[in-house]
Amino acid sequence: MKWISQDVETYLTAKEYVDTAVVPLYPVSLGEGMKQSAAAVEFITLLTAYLEKQFTGRILLFPPFTYLDSEQWDNILSDIHKWEDSIVASGFKHIFYVTSDLEWRSREDELNGTLIWLPSIPLEHMNDSQKLTMIDSQVKQIITIFTQKWHKND
Amino acid sequence: MSKDRVSRRQFLSYTLTGVGGFMAAGILMPMVRFAVDPVLKAEAAGEFVATKQKVADLTNEPVRVDFTYKQKDAWYESDVTESAWVYKDDAGKIIALSPVCKHLGCTVNWGSDKAHPDQFFCPCHYGRYTKDGTNVPGTPPLAPLDVYPFKEKDGYLYLGKAKPRKEA
Ligand code: FES
C-alpha cells in the first residue's frame, strides 16, 4: 500500500495483514553531487513503486526518509532510530530500507530493519520499456529477500 | 461625462449579475459533467490497449503480458503498466487474467509455489487460485481473479479493462 489516504484507509482495516514497512532512504546533496542525488532518488522511487505493486497487500510504502548528505551521521542515525521506534510501536513486524546511498552499507548493523542496497542505475537515457525491464529484473532479486524473511516468521 | 458614469446602483447590479453568472456556471458545470460523464466512461471502458503478445504464440501455459496506457491523476498524466496472465484453455479459448490478488492486491504469479505448480500463487498471505482463476477455498482470497476482455487485431492481443467475475 502507498502513503495515500485511500490505501492508508485500507491499511487501517487490514492491519494484521500488512506487517511490513518499506522506507526509502534518500540522501540530498546540493552543488556537485546534486545530479547524482537526483538520479538516485529517481531510481529508488521507481523501484519502490514497482515493489509496492508486487506486494501491495503486505507492505506499506512510507514517505522517504530524507537527509542532507552533509549532515552528521550521528544525527541521521538518531533520527532513523526514532522512525524505527514509532514504526515498531505501531505494530509493524518487519522494516525494509531501500537505498542506493553507499554509506548505509557500513552502518547496516546499526539499523533495526533489513537494508536493501542497490547501485543506482541512471534512467535518463532509457525509454519506458527499457526502464520496466531493468526495474523488473532488479525487483525480482529483491522479492526473494522479502519472501524469505516472511517465511521465517510466518 | 456624467453620461458615461456608472451610478452606484448600476455598478452594483452589474457586479452582482457578474458574480451570479459565475455562481450559476459553478453550479451548472458539475451538472453538465454528471450528465456527460457516463458516456465518457463507457467509451473509456471500451478501449482496448495493444500488447506485444502474438495470439499465435499463446499456448496452454500462462505467460505474463505487460501493457502500458496513459492515466490522468488530476493534472498529472502518467504511464501505467499493467500485466495479465494469458493462456489458451483446453478448448483453445484465450483466457486473460488479472494478476491482482483479490485479497489485498498483491501480484500473483503462475506456478511459483512449489507445492502447487499448476496454480496461481500470491506470496503475501499464500493465497492460491486454480488455472482458471478460481480462488482456492481455505486461502485468504474470497473471489476469483478478474478477467480482461480481449481482442485480436493483426495477430496481436489487445486487452481491455479487467472485470470482476461472480463469486466462485
Ligand atoms: S494479498 Fe494475496 S493472499 Fe493476501
CSV table of C-alpha atoms and ligand atoms in Angstrom, one decimal:
chain,number,residue,atom,x,y,z
A,1,MET,CA,0.0,0.0,0.0
A,2,LYS,CA,1.1,3.5,-0.7
A,3,TRP,CA,1.1,6.5,1.5
A,4,ILE,CA,-2.1,7.9,0.1
A,5,SER,CA,-5.3,8.3,2.0
A,6,GLN,CA,-7.2,5.6,0.2
A,7,ASP,CA,-4.5,3.0,0.8
A,8,VAL,CA,-4.0,4.1,4.4
A,9,GLU,CA,-7.7,3.6,5.0
A,10,THR,CA,-7.5,0.1,3.7
A,11,TYR,CA,-4.4,-0.4,5.8
A,12,LEU,CA,-6.3,0.6,9.0
A,13,THR,CA,-8.9,-2.0,8.4
A,14,ALA,CA,-6.4,-4.8,7.4
A,15,LYS,CA,-3.6,-4.0,9.8
A,16,GLU,CA,-3.0,-7.6,10.7
A,17,TYR,CA,-2.1,-8.5,7.1
A,18,VAL,CA,0.2,-5.5,6.5
A,19,ASP,CA,3.1,-6.3,8.7
A,20,THR,CA,5.9,-4.8,6.7
A,21,ALA,CA,7.1,-1.2,6.4
A,22,VAL,CA,9.3,-0.2,3.5
A,23,VAL,CA,11.2,3.1,4.0
A,24,PRO,CA,13.2,4.5,1.1
A,25,LEU,CA,16.4,6.4,2.3
A,26,TYR,CA,17.2,9.5,0.2
A,27,PRO,CA,20.3,11.4,0.5
A,28,VAL,CA,20.1,15.0,-0.7
A,29,SER,CA,23.2,16.7,-2.0
A,30,LEU,CA,23.5,20.2,-3.4
A,31,GLY,CA,26.2,21.5,-5.6
A,32,GLU,CA,28.4,18.9,-7.2
A,33,GLY,CA,26.5,15.8,-6.1
A,34,MET,CA,23.1,17.2,-7.0
A,35,LYS,CA,22.7,15.4,-10.3
A,36,GLN,CA,23.7,12.1,-8.8
A,37,SER,CA,21.4,12.6,-5.9
A,38,ALA,CA,18.5,13.3,-8.2
A,39,ALA,CA,19.3,10.2,-10.3
A,40,ALA,CA,19.4,8.0,-7.2
A,41,VAL,CA,16.1,9.4,-6.0
A,42,GLU,CA,14.6,8.8,-9.4
A,43,PHE,CA,15.8,5.2,-9.4
A,44,ILE,CA,14.7,4.3,-5.9
A,45,THR,CA,11.3,6.0,-6.4
A,46,LEU,CA,10.6,3.9,-9.5
A,47,LEU,CA,11.9,0.7,-7.9
A,48,THR,CA,10.0,1.1,-4.7
A,49,ALA,CA,6.8,1.9,-6.6
A,50,TYR,CA,7.2,-1.3,-8.6
A,51,LEU,CA,8.0,-3.3,-5.4
A,52,GLU,CA,4.8,-1.9,-3.9
A,53,LYS,CA,2.8,-3.2,-6.8
A,54,GLN,CA,4.1,-6.7,-6.2
A,55,PHE,CA,3.4,-6.7,-2.5
A,56,THR,CA,0.5,-4.2,-2.2
A,57,GLY,CA,-1.3,-6.3,0.4
A,58,ARG,CA,1.6,-6.9,2.8
A,59,ILE,CA,3.7,-3.7,2.7
A,60,LEU,CA,3.2,-0.1,3.4
A,61,LEU,CA,5.5,2.1,1.4
A,62,PHE,CA,6.4,5.0,3.7
A,63,PRO,CA,7.3,8.5,2.5
A,64,PRO,CA,11.1,8.5,2.1
A,65,PHE,CA,13.4,9.3,5.0
A,66,THR,CA,15.4,12.2,3.5
A,67,TYR,CA,18.6,13.7,4.9
A,68,LEU,CA,21.3,16.1,3.8
A,69,ASP,CA,24.4,14.3,2.9
A,70,SER,CA,26.4,16.9,4.7
A,71,GLU,CA,24.6,16.0,7.9
A,72,GLN,CA,26.4,14.3,10.8
A,73,TRP,CA,25.8,10.6,10.8
A,74,ASP,CA,25.1,10.5,14.5
A,75,ASN,CA,22.1,12.8,13.8
A,76,ILE,CA,20.9,10.8,10.9
A,77,LEU,CA,21.1,7.6,12.9
A,78,SER,CA,19.3,9.0,15.9
A,79,ASP,CA,16.5,10.3,13.6
A,80,ILE,CA,16.2,6.9,11.9
A,81,HIS,CA,16.0,5.2,15.3
A,82,LYS,CA,13.1,7.4,16.2
A,83,TRP,CA,11.3,6.3,13.0
A,84,GLU,CA,12.1,2.7,13.8
A,85,ASP,CA,10.7,3.0,17.3
A,86,SER,CA,7.4,4.5,16.1
A,87,ILE,CA,7.1,2.0,13.3
A,88,VAL,CA,7.6,-0.9,15.5
A,89,ALA,CA,5.3,0.6,18.2
A,90,SER,CA,2.5,1.0,15.7
A,91,GLY,CA,2.6,-2.8,15.0
A,92,PHE,CA,4.9,-3.5,12.1
A,93,LYS,CA,6.9,-6.7,12.4
A,94,HIS,CA,9.4,-6.0,9.6
A,95,ILE,CA,11.1,-2.9,8.3
A,96,PHE,CA,12.9,-2.8,5.0
A,97,TYR,CA,15.1,0.1,4.0
A,98,VAL,CA,15.8,0.7,0.3
A,99,THR,CA,18.6,3.0,-0.8
A,100,SER,CA,21.5,3.5,-3.2
A,101,ASP,CA,23.5,5.5,-0.7
A,102,LEU,CA,26.7,3.5,-0.1
A,103,GLU,CA,27.1,5.0,3.4
A,104,TRP,CA,24.4,2.8,4.8
A,105,ARG,CA,26.3,-0.4,3.9
A,106,SER,CA,28.8,0.2,6.6
A,107,ARG,CA,26.1,1.1,9.0
A,108,GLU,CA,23.8,-1.8,8.4
A,109,ASP,CA,24.3,-3.2,11.8
A,110,GLU,CA,23.0,-0.1,13.4
A,111,LEU,CA,19.7,-0.5,11.7
A,112,ASN,CA,16.9,-2.5,13.2
A,113,GLY,CA,15.4,-3.5,9.9
A,114,THR,CA,16.7,-5.1,6.7
A,115,LEU,CA,18.8,-2.9,4.4
A,116,ILE,CA,18.4,-3.3,0.7
A,117,TRP,CA,21.2,-1.5,-1.0
A,118,LEU,CA,21.3,-1.2,-4.8
A,119,PRO,CA,23.7,0.8,-7.0
A,120,SER,CA,21.7,3.5,-8.7
A,121,ILE,CA,21.2,2.9,-12.4
A,122,PRO,CA,20.8,6.1,-14.5
A,123,LEU,CA,17.3,6.1,-16.1
A,124,GLU,CA,17.6,9.3,-18.1
A,125,HIS,CA,18.5,7.7,-21.4
A,126,MET,CA,16.1,4.8,-21.2
A,127,ASN,CA,12.8,4.5,-22.8
A,128,ASP,CA,9.8,3.2,-20.8
A,129,SER,CA,10.1,-0.4,-21.8
A,130,GLN,CA,13.8,-0.5,-21.1
A,131,LYS,CA,13.1,1.0,-17.6
A,132,LEU,CA,10.4,-1.6,-17.0
A,133,THR,CA,12.7,-4.5,-18.0
A,134,MET,CA,15.5,-3.2,-15.9
A,135,ILE,CA,13.4,-2.4,-12.8
A,136,ASP,CA,11.6,-5.8,-13.2
A,137,SER,CA,14.9,-7.7,-13.1
A,138,GLN,CA,16.1,-5.7,-10.1
A,139,VAL,CA,12.9,-6.2,-8.2
A,140,LYS,CA,12.9,-10.0,-8.9
A,141,GLN,CA,16.1,-10.2,-6.8
A,142,ILE,CA,14.7,-8.2,-4.0
A,143,ILE,CA,11.5,-10.2,-3.9
A,144,THR,CA,13.2,-13.2,-2.5
A,145,ILE,CA,14.7,-11.2,0.3
A,146,PHE,CA,11.2,-10.3,1.3
A,147,THR,CA,9.6,-13.7,0.9
A,148,GLN,CA,12.5,-15.4,2.8
A,149,LYS,CA,12.2,-13.0,5.7
A,150,TRP,CA,8.4,-13.6,5.8
A,151,HIS,CA,8.7,-17.3,5.6
A,152,LYS,CA,10.9,-17.4,8.6
A,153,ASN,CA,8.3,-15.7,10.7
A,154,ASP,CA,5.0,-16.9,9.3
B,1,MET,CA,-19.0,62.9,-18.8
B,2,SER,CA,-21.9,62.1,-16.5
B,3,LYS,CA,-23.4,60.1,-19.3
B,4,ASP,CA,-20.6,57.5,-19.1
B,5,ARG,CA,-20.5,57.4,-15.4
B,6,VAL,CA,-21.8,54.3,-13.9
B,7,SER,CA,-24.1,55.0,-11.0
B,8,ARG,CA,-23.6,53.2,-7.7
B,9,ARG,CA,-26.8,51.3,-8.3
B,10,GLN,CA,-25.8,50.3,-11.8
B,11,PHE,CA,-22.4,49.3,-10.7
B,12,LEU,CA,-23.8,47.0,-8.0
B,13,SER,CA,-26.3,45.4,-10.3
B,14,TYR,CA,-23.6,44.8,-13.0
B,15,THR,CA,-21.3,43.3,-10.4
B,16,LEU,CA,-24.0,41.1,-8.9
B,17,THR,CA,-25.1,39.8,-12.3
B,18,GLY,CA,-21.4,39.0,-13.0
B,19,VAL,CA,-21.0,37.2,-9.7
B,20,GLY,CA,-24.3,35.5,-10.1
B,21,GLY,CA,-23.3,34.4,-13.6
B,22,PHE,CA,-20.2,32.9,-12.2
B,23,MET,CA,-22.1,31.2,-9.5
B,24,ALA,CA,-24.6,29.8,-11.9
B,25,ALA,CA,-21.8,28.5,-14.0
B,26,GLY,CA,-20.2,27.0,-11.0
B,27,ILE,CA,-23.4,25.1,-10.2
B,28,LEU,CA,-24.1,24.2,-13.8
B,29,MET,CA,-20.7,22.9,-14.7
B,30,PRO,CA,-20.7,19.9,-12.4
B,31,MET,CA,-24.2,19.1,-13.5
B,32,VAL,CA,-23.2,19.1,-17.1
B,33,ARG,CA,-20.3,16.9,-16.2
B,34,PHE,CA,-22.5,14.5,-14.4
B,35,ALA,CA,-24.8,14.3,-17.4
B,36,VAL,CA,-21.9,13.8,-19.8
B,37,ASP,CA,-19.8,11.6,-17.7
B,38,PRO,CA,-21.4,8.2,-18.1
B,39,VAL,CA,-20.9,8.5,-21.9
B,40,LEU,CA,-17.3,9.3,-21.5
B,41,LYS,CA,-16.8,6.5,-19.0
B,42,ALA,CA,-18.5,3.9,-21.3
B,43,GLU,CA,-16.1,4.9,-24.0
B,44,ALA,CA,-13.1,4.6,-21.8
B,45,ALA,CA,-14.2,1.1,-20.7
B,46,GLY,CA,-14.5,0.1,-24.3
B,47,GLU,CA,-10.9,1.0,-25.0
B,48,PHE,CA,-8.5,-1.8,-25.9
B,49,VAL,CA,-4.8,-1.5,-25.5
B,50,ALA,CA,-2.3,-3.2,-27.7
B,51,THR,CA,0.2,-5.7,-26.3
B,52,LYS,CA,3.3,-7.1,-27.8
B,53,GLN,CA,1.9,-10.6,-27.5
B,54,LYS,CA,1.2,-12.5,-30.7
B,55,VAL,CA,-2.0,-14.5,-30.4
B,56,ALA,CA,-0.5,-17.4,-32.4
B,57,ASP,CA,2.3,-17.7,-29.8
B,58,LEU,CA,0.0,-18.4,-26.9
B,59,THR,CA,0.0,-21.9,-25.5
B,60,ASN,CA,-1.8,-23.5,-22.6
B,61,GLU,CA,1.0,-22.3,-20.3
B,62,PRO,CA,0.1,-18.9,-18.7
B,63,VAL,CA,2.5,-16.1,-19.8
B,64,ARG,CA,2.8,-12.6,-18.4
B,65,VAL,CA,1.8,-10.0,-20.8
B,66,ASP,CA,2.6,-6.3,-20.0
B,67,PHE,CA,0.9,-3.4,-21.5
B,68,THR,CA,1.0,0.3,-20.9
B,69,TYR,CA,-1.6,3.1,-21.1
B,70,LYS,CA,-1.9,6.7,-20.0
B,71,GLN,CA,-3.7,7.6,-16.8
B,72,LYS,CA,-4.5,11.0,-15.6
B,73,ASP,CA,-4.4,11.8,-11.9
B,74,ALA,CA,-5.7,15.4,-11.5
B,75,TRP,CA,-3.3,17.3,-13.9
B,76,TYR,CA,-0.6,14.7,-13.8
B,77,GLU,CA,-0.6,12.3,-16.6
B,78,SER,CA,1.5,9.2,-16.3
B,79,ASP,CA,2.1,5.9,-18.0
B,80,VAL,CA,0.7,2.9,-16.1
B,81,THR,CA,1.9,-0.5,-16.8
B,82,GLU,CA,-0.3,-3.4,-16.1
B,83,SER,CA,0.1,-7.1,-16.6
B,84,ALA,CA,-2.1,-10.0,-17.4
B,85,TRP,CA,-1.7,-13.8,-17.2
B,86,VAL,CA,-2.7,-15.1,-20.6
B,87,TYR,CA,-3.1,-18.7,-22.0
B,88,LYS,CA,-5.3,-20.8,-24.2
B,89,ASP,CA,-7.6,-23.2,-22.4
B,90,ASP,CA,-8.2,-26.8,-23.5
B,91,ALA,CA,-10.8,-25.7,-25.9
B,92,GLY,CA,-8.3,-23.2,-27.4
B,93,LYS,CA,-10.1,-20.2,-26.0
B,94,ILE,CA,-7.9,-17.3,-24.8
B,95,ILE,CA,-8.1,-16.6,-21.1
B,96,ALA,CA,-6.6,-13.3,-19.8
B,97,LEU,CA,-6.5,-13.0,-16.0
B,98,SER,CA,-5.6,-10.0,-13.9
B,99,PRO,CA,-2.6,-10.7,-11.6
B,100,VAL,CA,-4.1,-8.6,-8.8
B,101,CYS,CA,-4.8,-10.7,-5.8
B,102,LYS,CA,-8.4,-10.4,-4.6
B,103,HIS,CA,-7.4,-10.5,-1.0
B,104,LEU,CA,-5.4,-7.3,-0.6
B,105,GLY,CA,-3.9,-6.6,-4.1
B,106,CYS,CA,-0.5,-8.2,-4.3
B,107,THR,CA,0.7,-9.5,-7.7
B,108,VAL,CA,0.1,-13.2,-8.1
B,109,ASN,CA,2.4,-15.5,-10.1
B,110,TRP,CA,1.9,-18.7,-12.0
B,111,GLY,CA,3.4,-21.8,-10.5
B,112,SER,CA,5.6,-20.0,-8.0
B,113,ASP,CA,4.5,-22.2,-5.1
B,114,LYS,CA,6.5,-25.5,-5.4
B,115,ALA,CA,3.7,-27.5,-3.8
B,116,HIS,CA,1.2,-26.3,-6.3
B,117,PRO,CA,3.0,-25.8,-9.7
B,118,ASP,CA,-0.3,-25.5,-11.6
B,119,GLN,CA,-1.9,-22.8,-9.7
B,120,PHE,CA,-1.5,-19.0,-9.3
B,121,PHE,CA,0.2,-18.1,-6.1
B,122,CYS,CA,0.1,-14.9,-4.0
B,123,PRO,CA,3.3,-14.5,-2.0
B,124,CYS,CA,1.8,-12.1,0.5
B,125,HIS,CA,-0.5,-14.4,2.5
B,126,TYR,CA,-0.2,-17.5,0.5
B,127,GLY,CA,-3.5,-17.1,-1.5
B,128,ARG,CA,-4.0,-19.6,-4.3
B,129,TYR,CA,-6.1,-19.7,-7.5
B,130,THR,CA,-6.6,-22.6,-9.9
B,131,LYS,CA,-5.6,-22.1,-13.5
B,132,ASP,CA,-9.0,-20.7,-14.5
B,133,GLY,CA,-8.6,-18.0,-11.8
B,134,THR,CA,-10.9,-19.6,-9.2
B,135,ASN,CA,-9.8,-18.9,-5.7
B,136,VAL,CA,-8.9,-22.0,-3.7
B,137,PRO,CA,-11.1,-22.2,-0.6
B,138,GLY,CA,-9.2,-22.0,2.7
B,139,THR,CA,-6.7,-19.5,1.3
B,140,PRO,CA,-7.3,-15.8,2.1
B,141,PRO,CA,-8.8,-14.6,-1.3
B,142,LEU,CA,-12.6,-14.6,-1.4
B,143,ALA,CA,-13.2,-14.1,-5.1
B,144,PRO,CA,-11.7,-15.3,-8.4
B,145,LEU,CA,-9.2,-13.2,-10.3
B,146,ASP,CA,-10.6,-10.5,-12.5
B,147,VAL,CA,-10.8,-11.2,-16.2
B,148,TYR,CA,-9.6,-9.0,-19.1
B,149,PRO,CA,-11.8,-8.7,-22.1
B,150,PHE,CA,-9.6,-9.1,-25.2
B,151,LYS,CA,-9.5,-8.6,-28.9
B,152,GLU,CA,-7.3,-9.9,-31.7
B,153,LYS,CA,-6.0,-7.4,-34.2
B,154,ASP,CA,-3.4,-8.0,-36.9
B,155,GLY,CA,-2.3,-11.1,-35.0
B,156,TYR,CA,-1.7,-9.2,-31.8
B,157,LEU,CA,-3.5,-9.4,-28.5
B,158,TYR,CA,-5.4,-6.3,-27.3
B,159,LEU,CA,-6.6,-6.1,-23.7
B,160,GLY,CA,-9.5,-4.0,-22.2
B,161,LYS,CA,-10.3,-3.2,-18.6
B,162,ALA,CA,-10.3,-6.1,-16.2
B,163,LYS,CA,-13.7,-7.0,-14.8
B,164,PRO,CA,-14.6,-8.9,-11.7
B,165,ARG,CA,-16.3,-12.2,-12.0
B,166,LYS,CA,-19.1,-13.6,-9.9
B,167,GLU,CA,-18.0,-15.3,-6.8
B,168,ALA,CA,-16.9,-18.9,-7.1
C,1,FES,S1,-2.9,-10.2,-0.9
C,1,FES,FE1,-2.9,-12.2,-1.9
C,1,FES,S2,-3.3,-13.5,-0.2
C,1,FES,FE2,-3.3,-11.6,0.8
